[in-house]
Coordinates of C-alpha atoms in Angstrom, one line a residue:
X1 CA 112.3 112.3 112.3
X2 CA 113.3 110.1 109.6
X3 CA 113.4 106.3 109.9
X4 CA 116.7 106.4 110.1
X5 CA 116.5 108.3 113.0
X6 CA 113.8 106.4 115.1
X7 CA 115.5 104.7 118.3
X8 CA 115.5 100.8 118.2
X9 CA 112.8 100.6 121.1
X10 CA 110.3 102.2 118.4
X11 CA 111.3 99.8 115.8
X12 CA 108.5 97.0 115.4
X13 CA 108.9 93.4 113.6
X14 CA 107.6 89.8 113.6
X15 CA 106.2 90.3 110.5
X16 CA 106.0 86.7 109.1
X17 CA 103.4 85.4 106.2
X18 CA 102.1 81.7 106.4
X19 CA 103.7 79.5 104.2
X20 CA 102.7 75.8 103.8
X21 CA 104.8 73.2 102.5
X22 CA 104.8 71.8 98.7
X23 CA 106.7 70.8 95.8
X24 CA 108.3 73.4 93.7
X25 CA 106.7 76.3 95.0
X26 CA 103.2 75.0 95.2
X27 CA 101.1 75.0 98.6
X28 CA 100.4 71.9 100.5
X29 CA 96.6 71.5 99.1
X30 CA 98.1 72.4 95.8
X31 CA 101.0 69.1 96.0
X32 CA 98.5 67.2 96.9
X33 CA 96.1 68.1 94.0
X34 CA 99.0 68.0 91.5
X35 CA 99.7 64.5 93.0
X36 CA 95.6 63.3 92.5
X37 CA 95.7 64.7 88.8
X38 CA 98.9 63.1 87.6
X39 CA 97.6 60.0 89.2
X40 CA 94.7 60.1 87.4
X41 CA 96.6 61.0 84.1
X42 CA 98.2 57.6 84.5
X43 CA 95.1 55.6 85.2
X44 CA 93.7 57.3 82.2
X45 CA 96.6 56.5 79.8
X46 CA 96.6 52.9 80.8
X47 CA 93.3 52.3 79.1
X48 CA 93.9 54.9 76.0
X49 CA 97.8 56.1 75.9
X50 CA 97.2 58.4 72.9
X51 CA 95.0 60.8 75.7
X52 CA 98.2 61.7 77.4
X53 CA 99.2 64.0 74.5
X54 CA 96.1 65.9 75.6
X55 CA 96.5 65.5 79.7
X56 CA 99.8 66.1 80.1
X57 CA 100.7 69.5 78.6
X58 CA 97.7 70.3 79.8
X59 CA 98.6 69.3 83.6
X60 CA 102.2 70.5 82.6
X61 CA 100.5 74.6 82.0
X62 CA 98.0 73.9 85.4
X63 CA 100.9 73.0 87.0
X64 CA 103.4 76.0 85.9
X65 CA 100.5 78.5 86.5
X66 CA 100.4 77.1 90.2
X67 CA 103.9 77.7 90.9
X68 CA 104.4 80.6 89.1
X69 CA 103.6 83.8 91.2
X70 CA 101.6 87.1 89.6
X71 CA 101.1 90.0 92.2
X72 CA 102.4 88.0 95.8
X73 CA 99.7 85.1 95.0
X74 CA 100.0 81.5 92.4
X75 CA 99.1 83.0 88.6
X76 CA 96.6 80.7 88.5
X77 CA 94.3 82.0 91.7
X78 CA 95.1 85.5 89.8
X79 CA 94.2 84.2 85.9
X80 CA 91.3 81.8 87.6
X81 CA 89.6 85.2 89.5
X82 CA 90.1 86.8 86.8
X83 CA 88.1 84.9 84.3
X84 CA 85.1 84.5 87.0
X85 CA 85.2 88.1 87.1
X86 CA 84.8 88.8 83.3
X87 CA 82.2 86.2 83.0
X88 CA 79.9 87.9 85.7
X89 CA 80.3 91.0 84.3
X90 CA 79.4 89.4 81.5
X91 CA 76.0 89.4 83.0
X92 CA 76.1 92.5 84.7
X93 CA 77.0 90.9 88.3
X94 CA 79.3 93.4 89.0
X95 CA 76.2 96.7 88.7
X96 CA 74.4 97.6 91.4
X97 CA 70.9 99.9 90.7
X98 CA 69.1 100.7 94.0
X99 CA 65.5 99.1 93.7
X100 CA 62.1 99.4 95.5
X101 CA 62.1 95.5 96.5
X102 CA 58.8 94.1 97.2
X103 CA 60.4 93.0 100.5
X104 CA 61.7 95.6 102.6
X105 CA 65.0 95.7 103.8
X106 CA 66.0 93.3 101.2
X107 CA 68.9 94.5 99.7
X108 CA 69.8 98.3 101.9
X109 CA 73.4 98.4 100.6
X110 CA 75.4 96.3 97.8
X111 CA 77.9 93.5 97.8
X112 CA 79.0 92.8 101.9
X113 CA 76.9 95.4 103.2
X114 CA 73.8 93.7 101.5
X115 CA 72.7 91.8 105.2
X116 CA 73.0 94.9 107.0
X117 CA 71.1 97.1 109.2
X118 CA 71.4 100.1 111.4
X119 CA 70.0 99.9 114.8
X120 CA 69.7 103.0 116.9
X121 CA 70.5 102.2 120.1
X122 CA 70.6 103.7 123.9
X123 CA 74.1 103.5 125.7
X124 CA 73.4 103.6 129.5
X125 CA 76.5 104.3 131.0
X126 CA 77.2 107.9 128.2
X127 CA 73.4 108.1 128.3
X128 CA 74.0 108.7 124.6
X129 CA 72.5 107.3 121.2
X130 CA 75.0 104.9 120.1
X131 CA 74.6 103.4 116.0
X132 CA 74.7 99.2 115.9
X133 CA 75.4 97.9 112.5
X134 CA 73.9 94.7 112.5
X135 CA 74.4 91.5 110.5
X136 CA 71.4 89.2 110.0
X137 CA 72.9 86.4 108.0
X138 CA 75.5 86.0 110.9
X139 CA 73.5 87.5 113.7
X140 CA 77.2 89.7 114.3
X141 CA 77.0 93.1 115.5
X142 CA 79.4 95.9 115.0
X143 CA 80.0 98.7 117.5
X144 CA 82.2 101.8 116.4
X145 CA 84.0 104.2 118.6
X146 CA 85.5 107.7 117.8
X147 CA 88.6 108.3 118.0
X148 CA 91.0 111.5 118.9
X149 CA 94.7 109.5 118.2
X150 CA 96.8 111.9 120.0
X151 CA 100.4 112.9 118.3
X152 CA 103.3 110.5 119.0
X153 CA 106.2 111.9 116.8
X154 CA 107.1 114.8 119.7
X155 CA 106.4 112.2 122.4
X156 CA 109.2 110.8 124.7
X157 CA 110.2 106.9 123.6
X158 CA 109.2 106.5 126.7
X159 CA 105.8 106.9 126.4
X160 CA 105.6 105.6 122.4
X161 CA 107.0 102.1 123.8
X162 CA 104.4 102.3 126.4
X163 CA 101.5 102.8 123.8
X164 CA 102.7 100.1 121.9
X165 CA 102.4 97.9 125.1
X166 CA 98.9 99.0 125.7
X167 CA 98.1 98.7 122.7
X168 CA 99.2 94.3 122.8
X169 CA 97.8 94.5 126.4
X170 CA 94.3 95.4 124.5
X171 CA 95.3 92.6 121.7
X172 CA 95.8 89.9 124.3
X173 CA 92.2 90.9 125.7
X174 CA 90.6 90.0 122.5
X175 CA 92.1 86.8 122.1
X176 CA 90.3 85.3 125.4
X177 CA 87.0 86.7 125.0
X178 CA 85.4 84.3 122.2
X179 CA 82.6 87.0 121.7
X180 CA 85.3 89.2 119.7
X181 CA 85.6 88.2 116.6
X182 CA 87.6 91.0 114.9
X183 CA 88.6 95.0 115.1
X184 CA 89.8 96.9 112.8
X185 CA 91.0 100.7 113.3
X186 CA 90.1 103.3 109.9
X187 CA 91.5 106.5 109.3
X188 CA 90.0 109.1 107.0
X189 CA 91.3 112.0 105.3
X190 CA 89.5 114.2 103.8
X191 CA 90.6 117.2 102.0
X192 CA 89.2 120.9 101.6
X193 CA 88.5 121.4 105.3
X194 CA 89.8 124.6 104.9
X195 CA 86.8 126.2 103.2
X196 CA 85.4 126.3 106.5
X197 CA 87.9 128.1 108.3
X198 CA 88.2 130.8 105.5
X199 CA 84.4 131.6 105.7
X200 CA 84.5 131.7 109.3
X201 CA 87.6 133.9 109.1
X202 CA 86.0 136.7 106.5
X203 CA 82.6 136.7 108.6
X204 CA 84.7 138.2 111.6
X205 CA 87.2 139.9 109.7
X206 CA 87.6 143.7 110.9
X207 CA 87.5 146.0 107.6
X208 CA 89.8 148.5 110.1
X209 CA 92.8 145.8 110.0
X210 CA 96.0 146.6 109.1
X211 CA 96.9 146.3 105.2
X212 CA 99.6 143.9 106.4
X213 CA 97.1 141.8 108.0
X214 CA 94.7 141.6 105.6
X215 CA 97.5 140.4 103.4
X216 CA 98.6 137.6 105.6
X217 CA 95.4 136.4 106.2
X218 CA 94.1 136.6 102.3
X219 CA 97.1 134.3 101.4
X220 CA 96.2 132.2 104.1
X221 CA 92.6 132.2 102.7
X222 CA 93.7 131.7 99.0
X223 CA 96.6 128.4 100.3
X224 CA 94.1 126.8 103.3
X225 CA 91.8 124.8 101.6
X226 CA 94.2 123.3 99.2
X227 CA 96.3 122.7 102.3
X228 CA 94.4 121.1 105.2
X229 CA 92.4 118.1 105.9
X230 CA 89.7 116.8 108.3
X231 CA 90.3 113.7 109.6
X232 CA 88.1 111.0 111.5
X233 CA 89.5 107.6 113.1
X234 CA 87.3 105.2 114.4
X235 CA 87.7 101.7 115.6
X236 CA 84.9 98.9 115.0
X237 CA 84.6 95.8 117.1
X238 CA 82.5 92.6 116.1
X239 CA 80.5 91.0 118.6
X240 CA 78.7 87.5 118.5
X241 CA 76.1 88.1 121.1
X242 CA 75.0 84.7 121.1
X243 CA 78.2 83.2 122.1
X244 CA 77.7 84.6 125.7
X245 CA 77.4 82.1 128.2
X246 CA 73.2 83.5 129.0
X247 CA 72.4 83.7 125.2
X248 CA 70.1 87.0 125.0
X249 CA 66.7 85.9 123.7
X250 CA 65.6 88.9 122.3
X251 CA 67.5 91.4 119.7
X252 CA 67.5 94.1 122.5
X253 CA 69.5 91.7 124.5
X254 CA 71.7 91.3 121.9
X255 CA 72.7 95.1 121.7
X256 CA 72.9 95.4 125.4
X257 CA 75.6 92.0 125.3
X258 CA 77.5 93.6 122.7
X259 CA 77.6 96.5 124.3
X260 CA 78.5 95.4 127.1
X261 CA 81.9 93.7 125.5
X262 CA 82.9 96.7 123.9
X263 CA 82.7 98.9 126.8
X264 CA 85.0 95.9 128.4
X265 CA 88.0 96.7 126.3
X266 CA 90.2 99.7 127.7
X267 CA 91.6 101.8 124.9
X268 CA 93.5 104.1 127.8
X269 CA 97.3 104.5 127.6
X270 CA 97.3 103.3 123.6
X271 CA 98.2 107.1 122.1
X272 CA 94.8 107.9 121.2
X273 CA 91.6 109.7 123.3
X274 CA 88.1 108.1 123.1
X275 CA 85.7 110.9 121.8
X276 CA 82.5 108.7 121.8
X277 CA 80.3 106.2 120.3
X278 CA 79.4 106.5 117.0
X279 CA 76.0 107.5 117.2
X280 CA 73.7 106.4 114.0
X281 CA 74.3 109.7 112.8
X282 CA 77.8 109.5 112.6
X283 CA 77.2 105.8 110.9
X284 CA 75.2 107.5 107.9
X285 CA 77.5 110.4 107.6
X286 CA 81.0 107.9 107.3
X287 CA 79.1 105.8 104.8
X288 CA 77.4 108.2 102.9
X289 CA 79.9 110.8 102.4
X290 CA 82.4 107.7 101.7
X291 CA 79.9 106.8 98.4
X292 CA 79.7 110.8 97.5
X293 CA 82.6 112.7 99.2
X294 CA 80.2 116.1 98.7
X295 CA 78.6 115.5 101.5
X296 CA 80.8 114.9 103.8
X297 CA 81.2 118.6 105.7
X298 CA 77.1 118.8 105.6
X299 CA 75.3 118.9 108.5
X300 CA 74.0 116.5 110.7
X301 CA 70.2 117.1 111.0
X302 CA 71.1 116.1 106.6
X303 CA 72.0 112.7 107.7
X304 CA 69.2 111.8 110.7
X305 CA 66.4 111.4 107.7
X306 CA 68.1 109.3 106.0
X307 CA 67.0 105.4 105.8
X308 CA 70.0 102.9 105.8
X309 CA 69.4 102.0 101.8
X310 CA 69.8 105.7 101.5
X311 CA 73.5 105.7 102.6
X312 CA 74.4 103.6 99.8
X313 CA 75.1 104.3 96.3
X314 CA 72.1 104.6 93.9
X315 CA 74.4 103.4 91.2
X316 CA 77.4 101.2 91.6
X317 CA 79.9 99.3 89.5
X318 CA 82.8 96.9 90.6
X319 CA 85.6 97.2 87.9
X320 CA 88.9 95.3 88.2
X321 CA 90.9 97.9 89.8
X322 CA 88.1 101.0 90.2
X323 CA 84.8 101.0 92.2
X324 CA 82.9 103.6 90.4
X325 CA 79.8 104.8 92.7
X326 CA 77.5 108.1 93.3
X327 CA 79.9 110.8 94.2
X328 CA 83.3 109.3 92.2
X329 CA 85.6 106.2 91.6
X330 CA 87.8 104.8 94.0
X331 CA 90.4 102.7 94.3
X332 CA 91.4 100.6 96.8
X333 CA 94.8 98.2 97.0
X334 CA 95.8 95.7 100.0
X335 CA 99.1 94.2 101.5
X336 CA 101.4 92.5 99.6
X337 CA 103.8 92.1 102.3
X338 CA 105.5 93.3 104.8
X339 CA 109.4 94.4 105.4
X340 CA 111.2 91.8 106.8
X341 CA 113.1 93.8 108.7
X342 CA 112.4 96.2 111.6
X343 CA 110.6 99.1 111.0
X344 CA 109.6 102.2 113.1
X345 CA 106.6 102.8 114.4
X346 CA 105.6 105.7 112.1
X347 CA 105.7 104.1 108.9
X348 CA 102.3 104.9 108.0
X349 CA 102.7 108.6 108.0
X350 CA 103.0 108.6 104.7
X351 CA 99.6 107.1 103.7
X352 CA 98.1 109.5 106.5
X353 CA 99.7 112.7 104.8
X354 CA 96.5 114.9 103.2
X355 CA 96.5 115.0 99.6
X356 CA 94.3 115.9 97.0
X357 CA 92.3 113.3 97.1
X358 CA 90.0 111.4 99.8
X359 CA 91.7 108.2 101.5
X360 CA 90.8 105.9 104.2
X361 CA 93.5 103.6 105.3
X362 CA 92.2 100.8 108.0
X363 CA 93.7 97.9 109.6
X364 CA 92.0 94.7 110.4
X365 CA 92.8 92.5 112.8
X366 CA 91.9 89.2 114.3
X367 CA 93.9 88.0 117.2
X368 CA 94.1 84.5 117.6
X369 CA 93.1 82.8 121.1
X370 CA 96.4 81.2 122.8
X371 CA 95.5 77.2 121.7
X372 CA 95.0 78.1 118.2
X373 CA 98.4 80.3 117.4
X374 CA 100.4 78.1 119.5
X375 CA 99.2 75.6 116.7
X376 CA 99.6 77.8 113.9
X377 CA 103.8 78.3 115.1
X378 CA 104.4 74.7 115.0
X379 CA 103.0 74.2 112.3
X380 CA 104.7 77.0 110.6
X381 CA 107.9 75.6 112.2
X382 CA 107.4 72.2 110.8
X383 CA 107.0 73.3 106.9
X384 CA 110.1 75.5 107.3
X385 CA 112.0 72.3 108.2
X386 CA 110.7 70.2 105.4
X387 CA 111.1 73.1 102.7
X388 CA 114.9 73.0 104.2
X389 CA 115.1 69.4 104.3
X390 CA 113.4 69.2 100.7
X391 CA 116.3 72.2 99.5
X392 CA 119.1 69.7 100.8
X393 CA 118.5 66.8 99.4
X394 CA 118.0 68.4 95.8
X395 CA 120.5 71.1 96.2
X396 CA 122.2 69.9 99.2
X397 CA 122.5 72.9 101.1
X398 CA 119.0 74.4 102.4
X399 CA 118.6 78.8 101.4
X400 CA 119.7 81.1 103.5
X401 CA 116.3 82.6 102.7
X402 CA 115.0 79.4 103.9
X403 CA 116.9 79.2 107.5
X404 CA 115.9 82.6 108.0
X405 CA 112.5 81.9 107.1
X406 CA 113.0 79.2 110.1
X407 CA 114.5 81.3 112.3
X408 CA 112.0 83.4 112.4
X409 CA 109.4 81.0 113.0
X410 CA 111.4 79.8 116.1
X411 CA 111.3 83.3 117.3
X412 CA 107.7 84.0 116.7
X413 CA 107.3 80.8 119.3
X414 CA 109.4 81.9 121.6
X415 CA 107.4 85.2 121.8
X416 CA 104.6 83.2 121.8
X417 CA 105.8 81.5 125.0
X418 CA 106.6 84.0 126.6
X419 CA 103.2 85.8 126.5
X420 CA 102.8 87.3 123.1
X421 CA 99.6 87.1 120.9
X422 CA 99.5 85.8 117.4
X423 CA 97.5 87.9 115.0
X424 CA 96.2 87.9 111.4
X425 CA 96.3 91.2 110.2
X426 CA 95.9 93.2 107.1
X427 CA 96.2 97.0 105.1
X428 CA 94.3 98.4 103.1
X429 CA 94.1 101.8 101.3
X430 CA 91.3 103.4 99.5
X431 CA 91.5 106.1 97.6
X432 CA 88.8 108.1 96.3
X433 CA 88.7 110.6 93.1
X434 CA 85.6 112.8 91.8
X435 CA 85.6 112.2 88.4
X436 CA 86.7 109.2 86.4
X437 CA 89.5 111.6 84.7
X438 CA 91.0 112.1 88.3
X439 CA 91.6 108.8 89.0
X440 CA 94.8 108.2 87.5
X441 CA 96.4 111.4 89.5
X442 CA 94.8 109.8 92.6
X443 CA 96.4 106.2 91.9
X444 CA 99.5 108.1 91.6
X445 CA 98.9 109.9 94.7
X446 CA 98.5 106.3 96.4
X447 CA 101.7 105.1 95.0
X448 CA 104.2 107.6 96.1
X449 CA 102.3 106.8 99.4
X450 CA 103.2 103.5 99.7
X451 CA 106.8 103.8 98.2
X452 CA 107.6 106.2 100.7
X453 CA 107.1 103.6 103.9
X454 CA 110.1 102.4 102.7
X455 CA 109.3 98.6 102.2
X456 CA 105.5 97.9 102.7
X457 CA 104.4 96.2 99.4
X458 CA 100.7 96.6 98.0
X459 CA 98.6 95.7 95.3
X460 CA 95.5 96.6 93.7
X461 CA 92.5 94.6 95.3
X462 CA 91.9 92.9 92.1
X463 CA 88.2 92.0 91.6
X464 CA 87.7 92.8 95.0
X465 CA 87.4 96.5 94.5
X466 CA 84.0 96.9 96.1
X467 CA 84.8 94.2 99.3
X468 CA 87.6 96.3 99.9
X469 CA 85.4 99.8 99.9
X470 CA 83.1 98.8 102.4
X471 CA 85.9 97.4 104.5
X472 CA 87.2 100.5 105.7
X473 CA 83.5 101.4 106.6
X474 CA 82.0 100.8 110.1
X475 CA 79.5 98.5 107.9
X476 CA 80.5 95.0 110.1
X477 CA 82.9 93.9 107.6
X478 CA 86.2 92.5 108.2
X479 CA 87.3 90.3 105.7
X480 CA 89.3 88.0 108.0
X481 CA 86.2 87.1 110.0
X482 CA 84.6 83.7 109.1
X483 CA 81.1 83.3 109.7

């Protein structure tokens, strides 16, 4: 079924990004900056007016660099990261060598995953192990489920439109317990998970066959592992233990608490099956074979040895657009923007299609608690007017980009009002290649990906390449999550 083709009850929208309101294309914090520099240009040129040949074409470039945009944000965030970046690699901030620290635990696993640890737990009610990946800077802990998503594209609209209900029924749930702090849902595709079906196929193959069958299933041997993919889904929830209203006093009371609020939320009626907990096992195997792909289909007794520092990379190094680590380079891009029209409900088929290469595509969220989106709306409706108002009195006629801009705040309320959930969201993609001269087919690969959702916009996590990585991992990181 084509998009064309998908009913309007399966077509989703809402999409809106925030926008705060400046001068000439600049943010609010940005206006009001320009405005404390030009002030203090003036100040300056009252006591020596020959420095104003100096300040103000340089103010004039800071300024123009604000506005401007490069890759959906202002050129100068982009030019300003930029530069930080090359001067820390300058020192070799951006390589990671695993060393034996003095200290142990130190430093497990690099960048976001460096205040980390893995804590085996017991799960009373599945009377299963169950793998806690917790933070010790923020005291957060991060509980991972397995998931089987069941298919929806031969499903009645019927039941699709009552997944996608479900699914804002579950989102409303997080926004009122102020122990969630953020989800986030992964998919991973792995390639070559053929191999094991053709050796399992030739071990019980009858020399006595048929010629004709022998033929059918050699080509299916020969086509199979260039063909299929495994594929593992998982959803992670962040817990703040200590925000319960009996703070746990111990760190076993911590686990049980944020067990306890995962095994709150009902993930029945959404389209997908809940296999189990990710037991620490399944923790090492997802972030292991993410740094070195190899390993991936090995077994698990492989994994249970393995200390948490050795499910990281022994080598890493965060490049601009690659993250090149143990087992091959990846590359990971993030949302641009979204269509601002309706879309259907499978648009991300394309990014879940196996390929040649290994990619993990996850969405994080962060739902908003009532109080605090019904003041993000008005706000949002309140810079819409003044960038109208602003519009008309220059050019005396508001956009019609602009009023559509406002009326789709006004909508967003009304939804809002009536029960809806405002929530921060983002994509991101991560590709991952085995050899460095791979890397450009795989970018490739990710590309036709994205240009055939028909209107979702991505970039290259620039700078951020290794943030990015570990994002997609059940590691406890979700980059919309303040501490």
């Amino acid at each position: 079924m084509s998009a064309h083709e998908v009913p309007r009850g399966l077509m989703v929208g809402g999409f809106r990004i925030r926008r705060s309101f400046g001068v000439g294309g600049l943010s609010k914090g940005a206006t009001m900056a320009a405005a404390g520099v030009l002030a203090a240009d003036g100040l300056i040129g009252v006591q020596a007016p020959a420095t104003l040949l100096v300040t103000l074409p340089v103010t004039a470039v800071g300024l123009g660099l604000a506005a401007a945009r490069r890759h959906g944000m202002s050129a100068l965030a982009y030019y300003w990261a930029k530069a930080s970046w090359r001067r820390v690699a300058r020192f070799e901030g951006t390589s990671y060598r695993r060393l034996l620290l003095p200290q142990p635990y130190a430093l497990d696993l690099p960048g976001v995953g460096a205040s980390s640890t893995l804590i085996q737990a017991h799960d009373p009610t599945s009377g299963r192990a169950v793998g806690v990946v917790h933070d010790r800077a923020t005291g957060f802990m991060t509980i991972s489920t397995l998931l089987a998503p069941g298919g929806s594209l031969m499903a009645q609209t019927g039941a699709v439109q009552s997944n996608l209900r479900t699914w804002s029924s579950l989102l409303e749930a997080m926004s009122t317990d102020e122990q969630i702090k953020g989800a986030s849902v992964s998919i991973q595709i792995t390639p070559g998970a053929g191999e094991a079906l053709g050796d399992d196929v030739k071990a019980r193959q009858s020399p006595d066959a048929p010629q004709l069958a022998k033929q059918v299933v050699g080509e299916l041997l020969r086509t199979t592992p260039h063909a299929t993919a495994s594929r593992a889904a998982w959803m992670s929830v962040i817990v703040d233990p200590n925000a319960a209203a009996n703070r746990p006093g111990d760190l076993a009371e911590q686990v049980g608490e944020a067990l306890r609020v995962v095994d709150s939320l009902d993930l029945s009626g959404t389209g997908t099956d809940i296999e189990r907990r990710l037991t620490d096992v399944d923790v090492r195997r997802l972030v292991r074979s993410a740094y070195d792909p190899d390993v991936f289909h090995a077994r698990d007794a492989e994994f249970a040895d393995l200390s948490w520092a050795e499910c990281g990379p022994q080598a890493a190094d965060d490049g601009w657009e690659e993250y090149a680590h143990d087992g091959g380079v990846s590359a990971s891009w993030v949302l641009r923007e979204m269509p601002r029209r309706p879309i259907p409900y499978s648009v991300l088929l394309p990014l879940l299609a196996p390929g040649r290469f290994q990619r993990r595509v996850t969405l994080a969220y962060r739902v908003l608690d009532p109080h605090e989106g019904e003041a993000v709306l008005e706000r949002e409706i309140s810079h819409a007017y003044q960038r109208e108002q602003a519009t008309a009195e220059v050019k005396g006629r508001a956009k019609w980009s602009q009023r559509a801009d406002s009326r789709r705040a006004e909508e967003a309320a009304a939804q809002v009002a009536g029960g809806a959930q405002v929530v921060e969201w983002t994509l991101m993609v991560t590709v991952t290649a085995r050899s460095a001269a791979d890397l450009p087919a795989a970018r490739q690969e990710l590309e036709r990906g994205v240009k055939a959702t028909r209107g979702i916009r991505m970039r290259p996590a620039y700078g951020a390449q290794a943030a990015v990585f570990a994002a997609g991992l059940p590691l406890g990181y979700n980059p919309l999550v303040k501490d």
